Amino acid sequence: MEVGFLGLGIMGKAMATNLLRHGYRVTVWNRTLAKCQELVALGATVGETPAAVVAKCRYTIAMLSDPSAALSVVFDKDGVLEQIGDGKGYIDMSTVDAATCSKIDEAVKQKGGAFVEAPVSGSKKPAEDGQLVILAAGDKTLYDEMIPAFDVLGKKSFFLGEIGNGAKMKLVVNMIMGSMMNSLSEGLSLADKSGLSPQTLLDVLDLGAIANPMFKLKGPAMLQGSYNPAFPLKHQQKDMRLALALGDENAVSMPVSAAANEAFKKARSLGLGDLDFSAVYEVVKGASSSGQA
Ligand SMILES: NC(=O)C1=CN([C@@H]2O[C@H](COP(=O)(O)OP(=O)(O)OC[C@H]3O[C@@H](n4cnc5c(N)ncnc54)[C@H](OP(=O)(O)O)[C@@H]3O)[C@@H](O)[C@H]2O)C=CC1
Ligand SMILES: O=CC(=O)O
């Protein structure tokens, strides 16, 4: 099967690599074209523009940073819309909001193509290991056609129905994740400032009812002050922002998430946006130090 792949950031590179390893013929494009070379070394071919990729491939997957990138790659000059049409499918796996998915869906359908949104839960390592959780919605026929590729990329795919539902599910999940990361940061700070060992706190957490892979993976690195980006903080803040907007639309009060969003915004303002989202710990630590008598 031949697929196109647009966007070779942390996630896209791992996902396209996985497809190549499983025998897919992959044509890649990235805004910074030089980043395609690593994939070429693994057997990919390069499309000079998103339109060129879509012209060549029946199915094209995108994995881009945010709504503005997702829209630009579709609607701008040399974009997806110039070549999408009958018999072609476009699958956007980026984390965006439902309105962005609807705009893309309508435009692709108007050209005779099919669209599936399919954001993923799981970070760099699950992407490398083909262990993502895929949250798809939109054209069911295209979804069914993509199942073999989704099986390479992920451990489980959910088809959630009408367009927008994948985006909404992803935002709810990441809203919870961002709040949990803030809560862990506060707990580590509180343990430290009150004379306890933060490492012992991690050991205790890992044995109890709130043990989870995120605390286990990120906790020790946070104590080392090591924030090599798996999930960039700027993307987590984008997800909190979009989840809060979904809360606004539905009149759902989310004070915990709003507070977490403020901490991520503060981290961005301090220049931590390109670090892992666990770097919000630096903000929480700083806040507790400045509060000292
Ligand atoms: N990292 C993670 O753990 C996870 C991330 N996600 C989501 O997946 C998506 C990608 O994340 P990730 O790979 O980490 O992000 P990166 O920041 O590593 O990569 C972003 C990609 O988007 C491209 N891009 C950005 N702006 C534009 C634009 N205006 N036009 C065209 N291309 C653009 C970048 O191109 P260039 O190289 O030129 O900058 C790059 O290919 C995001 O929506 C994120 O929220 C979902 C699950 C996990
Ligand atoms: O979106 C990030 C993730 O880890 O999932």
Short mmCIF file of C-alpha atoms and ligand atoms in Angstrom, two decimals:
data_model
loop_
_atom_site.label_atom_id
_atom_site.label_comp_id
_atom_site.label_asym_id
_atom_site.label_seq_id
_atom_site.Cartn_x
_atom_site.Cartn_y
_atom_site.Cartn_z
CA MET A 1 0.00 0.00 0.00
CA GLU A 2 1.26 3.49 -0.84
CA VAL A 3 0.62 6.29 1.64
CA GLY A 4 1.58 9.92 1.82
CA PHE A 5 2.75 11.43 5.09
CA LEU A 6 2.73 15.16 5.84
CA GLY A 7 4.61 16.39 8.91
CA LEU A 8 7.76 14.75 10.24
CA GLY A 9 7.99 16.17 13.75
CA ILE A 10 8.49 14.01 16.84
CA MET A 11 5.35 11.98 16.12
CA GLY A 12 5.22 12.05 12.34
CA LYS A 13 8.78 10.84 11.95
CA ALA A 14 8.16 7.86 14.26
CA MET A 15 4.85 7.00 12.59
CA ALA A 16 6.14 7.25 9.02
CA THR A 17 9.15 5.14 10.02
CA ASN A 18 6.82 2.48 11.38
CA LEU A 19 4.85 2.37 8.14
CA LEU A 20 8.07 1.96 6.15
CA ARG A 21 9.23 -0.84 8.47
CA HIS A 22 5.97 -2.66 7.83
CA GLY A 23 6.39 -2.62 4.07
CA TYR A 24 4.35 0.46 3.18
CA ARG A 25 5.61 2.64 0.35
CA VAL A 26 5.65 6.11 1.89
CA THR A 27 5.95 9.52 0.21
CA VAL A 28 6.80 12.18 2.77
CA TRP A 29 6.62 15.96 2.94
CA ASN A 30 7.67 18.30 5.71
CA ARG A 31 7.57 22.11 5.81
CA THR A 32 11.29 22.03 6.59
CA LEU A 33 12.09 19.73 3.67
CA ALA A 34 15.55 18.77 4.98
CA LYS A 35 13.85 16.68 7.68
CA CYS A 36 12.68 14.27 4.94
CA GLN A 37 16.21 12.97 4.42
CA GLU A 38 16.18 10.66 7.45
CA LEU A 39 13.09 8.98 6.05
CA VAL A 40 14.58 8.79 2.56
CA ALA A 41 17.44 6.82 4.10
CA LEU A 42 14.80 4.32 5.28
CA GLY A 43 13.21 4.03 1.83
CA ALA A 44 10.73 6.90 1.63
CA THR A 45 10.35 9.14 -1.39
CA VAL A 46 9.81 12.89 -1.09
CA GLY A 47 6.94 14.99 -2.40
CA GLU A 48 7.90 18.62 -2.94
CA THR A 49 4.51 19.92 -1.71
CA PRO A 50 1.43 18.53 0.07
CA ALA A 51 -0.37 18.67 -3.30
CA ALA A 52 2.38 16.59 -4.93
CA VAL A 53 2.04 13.94 -2.21
CA VAL A 54 -1.74 13.75 -2.60
CA ALA A 55 -1.38 13.57 -6.39
CA LYS A 56 0.82 10.49 -5.98
CA CYS A 57 -0.92 8.64 -3.16
CA ARG A 58 -4.41 7.31 -2.72
CA TYR A 59 -4.21 7.87 1.04
CA THR A 60 -2.43 10.77 2.74
CA ILE A 61 -1.88 11.05 6.51
CA ALA A 62 -1.02 14.34 8.26
CA MET A 63 0.59 14.84 11.68
CA LEU A 64 0.97 18.60 12.24
CA SER A 65 1.41 20.85 15.21
CA ASP A 66 -1.90 22.70 15.64
CA PRO A 67 -5.09 23.98 13.93
CA SER A 68 -3.29 26.69 12.00
CA ALA A 69 -0.76 24.20 10.57
CA ALA A 70 -3.53 21.68 9.77
CA LEU A 71 -5.53 24.32 7.88
CA SER A 72 -2.52 25.77 6.09
CA VAL A 73 -1.43 22.41 4.68
CA VAL A 74 -4.93 21.84 3.27
CA PHE A 75 -6.01 25.28 2.09
CA ASP A 76 -2.83 27.16 1.15
CA LYS A 77 -1.15 27.19 -2.27
CA ASP A 78 0.21 23.74 -3.19
CA GLY A 79 -1.98 22.31 -0.44
CA VAL A 80 -3.96 19.09 -0.15
CA LEU A 81 -7.12 20.55 -1.71
CA GLU A 82 -5.40 21.13 -5.04
CA GLN A 83 -5.15 17.37 -5.66
CA ILE A 84 -7.71 15.66 -3.44
CA GLY A 85 -10.65 14.18 -5.31
CA ASP A 86 -12.62 11.04 -6.14
CA GLY A 87 -11.10 7.88 -4.72
CA LYS A 88 -8.61 9.71 -2.50
CA GLY A 89 -8.58 9.79 1.29
CA TYR A 90 -7.09 12.34 3.70
CA ILE A 91 -6.47 11.39 7.32
CA ASP A 92 -5.43 14.09 9.80
CA MET A 93 -3.96 12.62 13.00
CA SER A 94 -2.92 15.98 14.52
CA THR A 95 -4.52 17.17 17.76
CA VAL A 96 -6.85 20.00 16.74
CA ASP A 97 -10.36 21.17 17.61
CA ALA A 98 -13.65 19.97 16.11
CA ALA A 99 -14.16 23.18 14.11
CA THR A 100 -10.85 22.66 12.31
CA CYS A 101 -11.83 19.07 11.47
CA SER A 102 -15.20 20.24 10.14
CA LYS A 103 -13.62 22.84 7.86
CA ILE A 104 -11.24 20.26 6.41
CA ASP A 105 -13.98 17.65 6.11
CA GLU A 106 -16.31 19.97 4.20
CA ALA A 107 -13.60 21.13 1.81
CA VAL A 108 -12.31 17.62 1.09
CA LYS A 109 -15.82 16.29 0.55
CA GLN A 110 -16.65 19.18 -1.79
CA LYS A 111 -13.76 18.02 -3.97
CA GLY A 112 -15.05 14.43 -3.97
CA GLY A 113 -12.51 13.07 -1.49
CA ALA A 114 -13.01 11.40 1.89
CA PHE A 115 -11.78 12.59 5.29
CA VAL A 116 -11.08 10.97 8.63
CA GLU A 117 -9.79 12.77 11.72
CA ALA A 118 -7.70 10.39 13.80
CA PRO A 119 -5.81 12.05 16.66
CA VAL A 120 -3.79 9.73 18.84
CA SER A 121 -3.19 9.18 22.51
CA GLY A 122 0.36 8.13 23.34
CA SER A 123 3.63 9.92 22.96
CA LYS A 124 6.99 9.49 21.20
CA LYS A 125 7.75 5.98 22.53
CA PRO A 126 4.28 4.53 21.79
CA ALA A 127 4.57 6.10 18.31
CA GLU A 128 7.93 4.37 17.80
CA ASP A 129 6.54 1.08 19.11
CA GLY A 130 3.26 1.19 17.16
CA GLN A 131 1.32 1.37 20.43
CA LEU A 132 -0.78 4.50 19.92
CA VAL A 133 -4.49 4.69 20.72
CA ILE A 134 -6.30 6.05 17.66
CA LEU A 135 -9.43 8.19 18.14
CA ALA A 136 -11.04 8.33 14.70
CA ALA A 137 -14.21 9.91 13.35
CA GLY A 138 -15.65 10.90 9.98
CA ASP A 139 -15.93 8.80 6.82
CA LYS A 140 -16.48 5.19 7.95
CA THR A 141 -15.52 3.67 4.60
CA LEU A 142 -12.17 5.45 4.65
CA TYR A 143 -11.71 4.46 8.30
CA ASP A 144 -12.24 0.79 7.40
CA GLU A 145 -9.75 1.10 4.53
CA MET A 146 -7.18 2.58 6.94
CA ILE A 147 -7.46 -0.17 9.56
CA PRO A 148 -4.36 -2.08 8.35
CA ALA A 149 -2.28 1.12 8.63
CA PHE A 150 -3.87 2.01 11.98
CA ASP A 151 -2.95 -1.49 13.18
CA VAL A 152 0.69 -0.70 12.36
CA LEU A 153 0.57 2.67 14.12
CA GLY A 154 -1.49 1.76 17.15
CA LYS A 155 -2.59 -0.91 19.59
CA LYS A 156 -6.28 0.03 19.41
CA SER A 157 -8.49 2.17 17.19
CA PHE A 158 -11.81 3.65 18.21
CA PHE A 159 -14.32 4.84 15.60
CA LEU A 160 -16.26 7.58 17.39
CA GLY A 161 -18.84 8.53 14.73
CA GLU A 162 -19.46 11.98 13.36
CA ILE A 163 -16.72 14.44 12.49
CA GLY A 164 -15.37 16.30 15.54
CA ASN A 165 -15.81 13.42 17.98
CA GLY A 166 -12.20 12.24 17.62
CA ALA A 167 -10.90 15.75 18.27
CA LYS A 168 -13.17 16.19 21.27
CA MET A 169 -12.19 12.85 22.81
CA LYS A 170 -8.50 13.66 22.36
CA LEU A 171 -8.92 17.09 23.99
CA VAL A 172 -10.75 15.62 26.98
CA VAL A 173 -7.99 13.03 27.44
CA ASN A 174 -5.23 15.64 27.22
CA MET A 175 -7.08 18.02 29.51
CA ILE A 176 -7.00 15.30 32.17
CA MET A 177 -3.35 14.55 31.42
CA GLY A 178 -2.32 18.21 31.74
CA SER A 179 -4.14 18.55 35.07
CA MET A 180 -2.50 15.35 36.34
CA MET A 181 0.94 16.67 35.38
CA ASN A 182 0.30 19.84 37.39
CA SER A 183 -0.94 17.81 40.32
CA LEU A 184 2.16 15.59 40.24
CA SER A 185 4.35 18.72 40.10
CA GLU A 186 2.62 20.19 43.14
CA GLY A 187 2.92 16.89 45.00
CA LEU A 188 6.66 16.62 44.29
CA SER A 189 7.15 20.23 45.40
CA LEU A 190 5.11 19.74 48.56
CA ALA A 191 6.99 16.57 49.45
CA ASP A 192 10.30 18.35 48.95
CA LYS A 193 9.42 21.54 50.85
CA SER A 194 7.92 19.61 53.76
CA GLY A 195 11.05 17.53 54.28
CA LEU A 196 10.03 14.35 52.47
CA SER A 197 11.91 12.56 49.69
CA PRO A 198 10.21 13.22 46.33
CA GLN A 199 11.67 9.93 45.08
CA THR A 200 9.98 8.10 47.96
CA LEU A 201 6.74 9.85 47.02
CA LEU A 202 7.10 8.45 43.48
CA ASP A 203 7.70 4.96 44.93
CA VAL A 204 4.60 5.24 47.11
CA LEU A 205 2.45 6.54 44.22
CA ASP A 206 3.59 3.70 42.01
CA LEU A 207 2.30 1.08 44.45
CA GLY A 208 -1.15 2.55 45.02
CA ALA A 209 -4.46 3.14 43.30
CA ILE A 210 -3.23 6.23 41.40
CA ALA A 211 -0.17 4.52 39.88
CA ASN A 212 0.05 5.29 36.15
CA PRO A 213 2.61 5.05 33.32
CA MET A 214 2.94 8.84 33.05
CA PHE A 215 4.01 9.37 36.68
CA LYS A 216 6.33 6.37 36.41
CA LEU A 217 7.98 7.57 33.20
CA LYS A 218 8.13 11.32 33.82
CA GLY A 219 8.58 11.50 37.61
CA PRO A 220 12.25 10.40 37.86
CA ALA A 221 13.28 12.64 34.92
CA MET A 222 11.51 15.61 36.54
CA LEU A 223 13.51 15.09 39.72
CA GLN A 224 16.66 15.23 37.58
CA GLY A 225 15.46 18.45 35.89
CA SER A 226 15.58 16.56 32.57
CA TYR A 227 12.93 17.63 30.07
CA ASN A 228 13.99 16.15 26.73
CA PRO A 229 10.81 16.70 24.68
CA ALA A 230 8.60 13.70 23.97
CA PHE A 231 5.45 15.81 24.13
CA PRO A 232 6.37 19.50 23.77
CA LEU A 233 4.89 21.76 26.44
CA LYS A 234 3.63 24.22 23.79
CA HIS A 235 1.41 21.44 22.38
CA GLN A 236 0.06 20.50 25.82
CA GLN A 237 -0.84 24.16 26.40
CA LYS A 238 -2.55 24.26 23.00
CA ASP A 239 -4.58 21.20 24.03
CA MET A 240 -5.57 22.78 27.37
CA ARG A 241 -6.61 25.94 25.51
CA LEU A 242 -8.73 23.98 23.01
CA ALA A 243 -10.25 21.81 25.78
CA LEU A 244 -11.17 24.92 27.78
CA ALA A 245 -12.83 26.36 24.66
CA LEU A 246 -14.82 23.12 24.37
CA GLY A 247 -15.79 23.61 28.02
CA ASP A 248 -16.92 27.17 27.23
CA GLU A 249 -19.06 25.95 24.33
CA ASN A 250 -20.74 23.39 26.55
CA ALA A 251 -20.95 25.52 29.74
CA VAL A 252 -18.80 23.03 31.65
CA SER A 253 -16.97 24.60 34.57
CA MET A 254 -13.33 23.38 34.64
CA PRO A 255 -11.43 25.31 37.35
CA VAL A 256 -8.76 22.62 37.75
CA SER A 257 -7.96 22.63 34.03
CA ALA A 258 -8.03 26.43 33.92
CA ALA A 259 -5.42 26.56 36.69
CA ALA A 260 -3.30 23.95 34.90
CA ASN A 261 -3.51 25.98 31.70
CA GLU A 262 -2.21 29.04 33.55
CA ALA A 263 0.84 27.07 34.70
CA PHE A 264 1.52 25.87 31.13
CA LYS A 265 1.11 29.43 29.83
CA LYS A 266 3.54 30.68 32.46
CA ALA A 267 6.00 27.97 31.40
CA ARG A 268 5.70 29.08 27.78
CA SER A 269 6.28 32.70 28.78
CA LEU A 270 9.50 31.58 30.48
CA GLY A 271 10.71 29.99 27.23
CA LEU A 272 9.99 26.37 28.22
CA GLY A 273 7.56 25.66 25.34
CA ASP A 274 9.88 23.40 23.38
CA LEU A 275 10.77 21.27 26.41
CA ASP A 276 8.70 18.29 27.48
CA PHE A 277 5.37 19.22 29.08
CA SER A 278 6.69 17.91 32.41
CA ALA A 279 8.83 21.09 32.54
CA VAL A 280 5.76 22.73 34.07
CA TYR A 281 7.35 21.38 37.28
CA GLU A 282 9.88 24.23 37.02
CA VAL A 283 7.01 26.75 37.20
CA VAL A 284 5.36 24.98 40.13
CA LYS A 285 8.70 24.75 41.98
CA GLY A 286 9.40 28.42 41.27
CA ALA A 287 5.96 29.45 42.54
CA SER A 288 6.42 27.54 45.78
CA SER A 289 9.93 29.03 46.33
CA SER A 290 8.76 32.60 45.76
CA GLY A 291 5.94 31.97 48.26
CA GLN A 292 8.44 31.21 51.03
CA ALA A 293 8.78 33.60 53.98
N1 LIG B 1 4.59 14.49 20.87
C1 LIG B 1 3.60 13.81 21.45
O1 LIG B 1 3.82 13.12 22.46
C2 LIG B 1 2.22 13.82 20.88
C3 LIG B 1 1.80 14.81 20.02
N2 LIG B 1 0.49 14.78 19.57
C4 LIG B 1 0.04 15.80 18.64
O2 LIG B 1 0.58 15.47 17.37
C5 LIG B 1 0.87 16.67 16.63
C6 LIG B 1 2.35 16.68 16.26
O3 LIG B 1 3.10 16.64 17.45
P1 LIG B 1 4.70 16.54 17.46
O4 LIG B 1 5.14 15.65 16.38
O5 LIG B 1 5.06 16.26 18.85
O6 LIG B 1 5.06 18.05 17.10
P2 LIG B 1 6.40 18.67 16.50
O7 LIG B 1 6.41 20.06 17.01
O8 LIG B 1 7.56 17.79 16.78
O9 LIG B 1 6.13 18.65 14.93
C7 LIG B 1 5.19 19.53 14.36
C8 LIG B 1 5.11 19.31 12.87
O10 LIG B 1 4.19 20.25 12.32
C9 LIG B 1 4.86 20.97 11.26
N3 LIG B 1 4.33 22.32 11.15
C10 LIG B 1 4.21 23.25 12.12
N4 LIG B 1 3.64 24.37 11.65
C11 LIG B 1 3.41 24.15 10.33
C12 LIG B 1 2.84 24.93 9.28
N5 LIG B 1 2.37 26.16 9.50
N6 LIG B 1 2.75 24.39 8.05
C13 LIG B 1 3.20 23.13 7.82
N7 LIG B 1 3.75 22.34 8.77
C14 LIG B 1 3.85 22.85 10.01
C15 LIG B 1 6.32 20.94 11.65
O11 LIG B 1 7.13 21.23 10.52
P3 LIG B 1 8.64 21.79 10.69
O12 LIG B 1 9.49 20.58 10.90
O13 LIG B 1 8.91 22.50 9.45
O14 LIG B 1 8.63 22.70 11.89
C16 LIG B 1 6.43 19.50 12.13
O15 LIG B 1 6.49 18.61 11.04
C17 LIG B 1 0.43 17.83 17.53
O16 LIG B 1 -0.87 18.19 17.19
C18 LIG B 1 0.49 17.22 18.93
O17 LIG B 1 -0.37 17.87 19.82
C19 LIG B 1 -0.38 13.78 19.89
C20 LIG B 1 0.03 12.77 20.71
C21 LIG B 1 1.34 12.73 21.30
O1 LIG B 2 -0.84 14.11 23.31
C1 LIG B 2 0.02 13.60 24.00
C2 LIG B 2 -0.05 12.24 24.47
O2 LIG B 2 0.90 11.80 25.19
O3 LIG B 2 -1.01 11.54 24.15
#
